[in-house]
Coordinates of C-alpha atoms in Angstrom, one line a residue:
X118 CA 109.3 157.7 161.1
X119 CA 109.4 160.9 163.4
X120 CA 105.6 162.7 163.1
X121 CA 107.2 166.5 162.7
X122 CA 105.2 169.2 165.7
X123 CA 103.7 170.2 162.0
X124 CA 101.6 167.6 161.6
X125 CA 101.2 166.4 165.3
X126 CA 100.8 169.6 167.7
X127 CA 101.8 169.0 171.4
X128 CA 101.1 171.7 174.0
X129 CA 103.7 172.7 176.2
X130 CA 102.1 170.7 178.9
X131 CA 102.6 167.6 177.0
X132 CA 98.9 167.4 176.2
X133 CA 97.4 167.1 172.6
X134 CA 96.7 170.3 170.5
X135 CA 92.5 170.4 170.5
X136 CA 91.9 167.8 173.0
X137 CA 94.4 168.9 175.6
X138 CA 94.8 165.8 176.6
X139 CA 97.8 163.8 178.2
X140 CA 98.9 160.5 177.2
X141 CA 98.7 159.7 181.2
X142 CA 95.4 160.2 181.1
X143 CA 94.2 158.4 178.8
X144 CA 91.7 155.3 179.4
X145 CA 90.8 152.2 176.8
X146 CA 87.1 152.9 177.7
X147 CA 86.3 156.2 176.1
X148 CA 82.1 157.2 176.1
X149 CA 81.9 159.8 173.7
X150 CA 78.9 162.6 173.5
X151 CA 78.2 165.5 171.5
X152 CA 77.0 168.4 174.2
X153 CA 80.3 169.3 176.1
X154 CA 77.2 169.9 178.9
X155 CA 76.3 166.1 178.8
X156 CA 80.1 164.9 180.0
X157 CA 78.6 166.1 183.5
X158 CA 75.7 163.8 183.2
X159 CA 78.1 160.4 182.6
X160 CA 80.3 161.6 184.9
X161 CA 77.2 161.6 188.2
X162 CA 77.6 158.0 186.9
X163 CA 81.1 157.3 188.0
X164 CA 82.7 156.0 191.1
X165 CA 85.9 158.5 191.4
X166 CA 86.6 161.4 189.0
X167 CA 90.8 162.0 188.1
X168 CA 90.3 164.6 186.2
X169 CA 88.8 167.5 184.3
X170 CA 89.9 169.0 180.9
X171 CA 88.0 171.9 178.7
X172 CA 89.3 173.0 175.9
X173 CA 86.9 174.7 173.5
X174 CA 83.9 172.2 172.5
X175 CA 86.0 169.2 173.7
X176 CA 85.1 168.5 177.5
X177 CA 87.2 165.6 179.1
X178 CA 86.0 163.7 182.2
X179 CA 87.9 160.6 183.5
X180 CA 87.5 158.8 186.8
X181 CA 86.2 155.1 187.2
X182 CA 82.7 152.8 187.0
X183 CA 82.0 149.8 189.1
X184 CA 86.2 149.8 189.3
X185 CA 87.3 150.3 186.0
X186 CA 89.2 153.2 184.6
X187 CA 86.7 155.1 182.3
X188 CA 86.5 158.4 180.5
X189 CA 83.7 160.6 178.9
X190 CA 84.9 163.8 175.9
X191 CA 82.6 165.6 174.5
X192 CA 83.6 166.4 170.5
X193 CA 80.6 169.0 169.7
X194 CA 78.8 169.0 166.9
X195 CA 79.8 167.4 163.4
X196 CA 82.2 165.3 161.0
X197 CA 84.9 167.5 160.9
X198 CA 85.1 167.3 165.4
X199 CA 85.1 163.2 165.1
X200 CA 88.3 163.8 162.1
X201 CA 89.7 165.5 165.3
X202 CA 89.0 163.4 168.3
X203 CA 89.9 160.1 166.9
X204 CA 93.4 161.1 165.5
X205 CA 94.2 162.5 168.5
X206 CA 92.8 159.8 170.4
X207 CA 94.3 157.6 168.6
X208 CA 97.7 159.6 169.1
X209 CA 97.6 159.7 172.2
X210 CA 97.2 155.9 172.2
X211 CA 99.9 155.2 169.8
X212 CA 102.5 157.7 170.1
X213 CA 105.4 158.3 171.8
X214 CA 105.0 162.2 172.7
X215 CA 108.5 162.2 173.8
X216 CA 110.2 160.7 170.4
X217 CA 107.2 161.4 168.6
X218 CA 107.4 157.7 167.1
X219 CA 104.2 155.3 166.3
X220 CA 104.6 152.7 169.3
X221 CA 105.7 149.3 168.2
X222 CA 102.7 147.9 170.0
X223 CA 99.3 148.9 169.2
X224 CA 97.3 150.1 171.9
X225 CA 93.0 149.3 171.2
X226 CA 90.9 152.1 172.2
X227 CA 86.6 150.8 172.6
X228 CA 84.9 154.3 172.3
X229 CA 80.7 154.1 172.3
X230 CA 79.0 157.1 171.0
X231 CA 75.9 158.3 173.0
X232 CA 73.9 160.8 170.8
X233 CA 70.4 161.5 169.5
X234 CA 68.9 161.3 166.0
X235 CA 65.6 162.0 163.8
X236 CA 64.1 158.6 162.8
X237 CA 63.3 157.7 158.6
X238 CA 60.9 155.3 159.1
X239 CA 57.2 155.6 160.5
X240 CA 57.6 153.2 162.9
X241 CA 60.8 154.3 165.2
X242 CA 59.0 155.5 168.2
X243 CA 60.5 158.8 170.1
X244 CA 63.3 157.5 172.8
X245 CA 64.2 154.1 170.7
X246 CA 68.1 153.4 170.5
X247 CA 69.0 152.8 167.5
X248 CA 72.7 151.4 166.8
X249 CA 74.2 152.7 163.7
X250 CA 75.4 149.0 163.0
X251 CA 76.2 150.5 159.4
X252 CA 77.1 154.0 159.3
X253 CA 76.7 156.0 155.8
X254 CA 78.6 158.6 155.7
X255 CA 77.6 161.9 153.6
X256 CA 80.5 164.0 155.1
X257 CA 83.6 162.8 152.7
X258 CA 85.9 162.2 155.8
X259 CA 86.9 159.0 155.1
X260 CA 87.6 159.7 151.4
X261 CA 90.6 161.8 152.4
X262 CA 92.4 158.7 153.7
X263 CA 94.1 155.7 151.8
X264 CA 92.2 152.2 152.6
X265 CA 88.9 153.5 152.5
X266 CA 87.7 151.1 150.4
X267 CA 88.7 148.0 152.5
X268 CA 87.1 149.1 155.5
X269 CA 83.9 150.3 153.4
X270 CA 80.7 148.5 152.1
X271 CA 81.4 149.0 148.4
X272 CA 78.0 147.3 147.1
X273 CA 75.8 149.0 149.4
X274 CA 77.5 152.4 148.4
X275 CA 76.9 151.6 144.9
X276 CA 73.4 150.6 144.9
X277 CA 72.6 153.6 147.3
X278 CA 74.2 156.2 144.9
X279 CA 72.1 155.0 142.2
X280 CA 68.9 154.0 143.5
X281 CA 68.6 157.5 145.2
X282 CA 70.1 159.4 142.0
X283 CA 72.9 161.0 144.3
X284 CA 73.9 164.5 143.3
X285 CA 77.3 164.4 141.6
X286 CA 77.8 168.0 143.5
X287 CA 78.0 166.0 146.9
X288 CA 80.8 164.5 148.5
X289 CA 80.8 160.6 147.5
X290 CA 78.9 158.6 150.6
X291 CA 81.0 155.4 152.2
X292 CA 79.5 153.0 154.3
X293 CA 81.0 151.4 157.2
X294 CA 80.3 149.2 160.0
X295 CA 80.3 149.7 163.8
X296 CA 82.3 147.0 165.5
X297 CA 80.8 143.7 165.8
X298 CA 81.4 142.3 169.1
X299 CA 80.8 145.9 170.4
X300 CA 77.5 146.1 168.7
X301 CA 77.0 142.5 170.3
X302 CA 77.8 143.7 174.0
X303 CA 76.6 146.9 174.0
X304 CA 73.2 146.2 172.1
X305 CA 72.0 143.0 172.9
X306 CA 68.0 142.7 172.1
X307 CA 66.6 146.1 173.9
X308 CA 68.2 147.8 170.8
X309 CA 67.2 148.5 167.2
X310 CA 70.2 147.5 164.3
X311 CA 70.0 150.4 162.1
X312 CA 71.4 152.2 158.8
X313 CA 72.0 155.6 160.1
X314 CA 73.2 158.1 157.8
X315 CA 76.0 160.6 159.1
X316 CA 75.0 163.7 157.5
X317 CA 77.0 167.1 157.3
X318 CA 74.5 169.7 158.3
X319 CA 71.4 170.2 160.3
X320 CA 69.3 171.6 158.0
X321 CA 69.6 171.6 154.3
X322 CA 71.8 168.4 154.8
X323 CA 69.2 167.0 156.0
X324 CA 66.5 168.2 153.6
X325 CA 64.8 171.0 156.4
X326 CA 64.0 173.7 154.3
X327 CA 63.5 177.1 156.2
X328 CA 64.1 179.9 153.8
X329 CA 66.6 178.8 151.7
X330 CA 65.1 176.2 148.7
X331 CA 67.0 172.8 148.6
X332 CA 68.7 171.7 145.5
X333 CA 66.8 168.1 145.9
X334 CA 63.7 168.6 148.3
X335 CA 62.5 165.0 147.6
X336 CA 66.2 163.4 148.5
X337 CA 64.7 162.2 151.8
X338 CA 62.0 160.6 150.4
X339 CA 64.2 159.1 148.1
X340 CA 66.1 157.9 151.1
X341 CA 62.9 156.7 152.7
X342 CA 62.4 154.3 150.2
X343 CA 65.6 152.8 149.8
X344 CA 65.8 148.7 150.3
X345 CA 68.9 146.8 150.3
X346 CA 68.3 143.1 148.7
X347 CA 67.7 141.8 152.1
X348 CA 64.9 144.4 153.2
X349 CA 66.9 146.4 155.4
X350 CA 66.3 150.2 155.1
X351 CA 67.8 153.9 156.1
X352 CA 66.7 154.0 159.6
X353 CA 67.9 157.5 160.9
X354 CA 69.8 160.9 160.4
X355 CA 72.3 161.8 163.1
X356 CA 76.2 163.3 162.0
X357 CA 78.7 161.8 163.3
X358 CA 79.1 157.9 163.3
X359 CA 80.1 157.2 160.0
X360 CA 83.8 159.2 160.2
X361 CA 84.5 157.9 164.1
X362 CA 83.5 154.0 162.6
X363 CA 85.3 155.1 159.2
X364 CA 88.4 156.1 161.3
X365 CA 88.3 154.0 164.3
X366 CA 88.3 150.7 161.7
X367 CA 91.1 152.2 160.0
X368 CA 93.7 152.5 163.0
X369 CA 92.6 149.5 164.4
X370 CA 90.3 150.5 167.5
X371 CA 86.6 149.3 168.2
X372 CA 83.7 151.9 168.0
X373 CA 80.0 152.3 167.7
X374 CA 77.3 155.1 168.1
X375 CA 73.7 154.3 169.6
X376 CA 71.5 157.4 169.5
X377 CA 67.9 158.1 171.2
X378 CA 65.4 158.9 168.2
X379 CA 64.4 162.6 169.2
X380 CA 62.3 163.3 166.1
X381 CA 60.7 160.9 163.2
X382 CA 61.2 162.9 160.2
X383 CA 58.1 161.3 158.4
X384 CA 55.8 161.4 161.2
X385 CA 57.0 165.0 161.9
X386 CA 57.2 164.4 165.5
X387 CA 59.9 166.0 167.8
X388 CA 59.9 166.0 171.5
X389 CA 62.9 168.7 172.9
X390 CA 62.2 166.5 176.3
X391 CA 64.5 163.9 175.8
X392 CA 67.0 164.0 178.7
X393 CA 65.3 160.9 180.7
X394 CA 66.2 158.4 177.7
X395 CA 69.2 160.0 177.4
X396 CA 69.8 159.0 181.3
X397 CA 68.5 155.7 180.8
X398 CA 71.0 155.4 177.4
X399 CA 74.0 156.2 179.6
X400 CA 73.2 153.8 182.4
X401 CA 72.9 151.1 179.8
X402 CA 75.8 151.6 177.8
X403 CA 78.1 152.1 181.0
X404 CA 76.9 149.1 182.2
X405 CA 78.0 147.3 179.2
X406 CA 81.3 149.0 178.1

């Protein structure tokens, strides 16, 4: 099947529509953050830099760490960016630009998620990573794609739509896991295993209330109090790892976000000061990637 320049944009550089990215440049170790701002802070990490790419929110860095080839994009804020990123990604991965064929053989792509997050539960201390090992999504993304429900967690999805009394208004929630042997490397036991919902706003989204009223004000308590059979519980807001896990299982490629808790919504604690754990974060994921 020929993709048509329709559905698959290439700029007349060869590179990828948003990205504007080349195939050449592309690495299998991809760190991915949300401040185009913070690609600069990965990248005083690396060995060599190859190459720099901005285009809009998306801000590409590639080079190499400790010898091996290594990128870090920014995709900006939001479900709708990681919809972006990973399709093209994964394009650039597994297309031919030239023929604009899928590639007979699949090309993996590992891409770990470095972000921050507002913490559900009392006892997430400010500067924990927390590992979205399941990722609930509250965006819809992955609803727009066939297969959904074989990469999802269709029992935890149902007893989460009822025990919370989920507004019928909302897009449906899926739940999806981060990779496994990723969440194994990269997390090992200085890491907390968490439930992270992917939400798709900052502030009602996430039940902060300024002037506007919120059609459910006690969701998040709601959410709070949520138990699967086995104890485990909603850990933290953030919104962006469900889709990339959603998507990244669906083409075939390994993926996982860890995020530094910022702010515990129930304590209603924030610190703005969190660029040393965010440092240390890097280090430790580089280290392991």
């Amino acid at each position: 099947m020929i993709i048509p320049p329709s559905e698959l944009i290439i700029n007349p550089d060869g590179s990828v529509f948003h990205l504007h990215l080349r195939p050449d440049q592309l690495t299998d170790r991809i760190i991915l953050v949300g401040d185009p701002g913070r690609v600069d802070m990965v990248a005083s990490f690396f060995d060599t830099r190859t190459f720099e790419v901005s285009s809009r929110e998306f801000h590409t860095i590639g080079g190499t760490y400790k010898g091996k080839p290594i990128m870090c994009l920014s995709h900006g804020i939001g479900p709708d960016n990681i919809d972006i990123v990973v399709n093209e990604l994964d394009a650039l991965a597994n297309v031919d630009f030239e023929t604009r064929e899928v590639r007979p053989d699949h090309r993996t792509l590992t891409m770990v998620r470095i972000g921050t997050s507002g913490a559900l539960q009392p006892e997430l201390k400010l500067g924990t990573p927390v590992i979205a090992t399941k990722a609930i999504g509250f965006d819809g993304v992955l609803n727009y794609y066939a297969g959904r429900n074989e990469v999802a967690d269709l029992d935890f999805e149902r007893q989460f739509c009822h025990d919370v009394d989920w507004n019928p208004l909302w897009a449906k929630p899926y739940v999806v896991d981060a990779h496994p042997e990723l969440v194994e490397r990269i997390g090992r036991d200085d890491m907390v295993r968490g439930n992270t919902i992917s939400a798709v706003g900052f502030y009602g989204p996430q039940g902060r209330k300024l002037r506007l009223p919120l059609a459910n004000p006690d969701l998040n308590s709601r959410i709070e109090a949520f138990r699967r059979p086995d104890g485990r519980r909603v850990t933290n807001y953030e919104m962006e790892s469900a889709p990339l896990q959603g998507l990244s299982l669906l083409m075939g490629h390994k993926a996982m976000t860890v995020c530094s808790i910022i702010a515990n919504r129930v304590n209603n604690d924030a610190t703005p000061n969190y660029k040393t754990a965010i440092h240390d974060l890097i280090a430790t994921v580089l280290d392991r990637i």
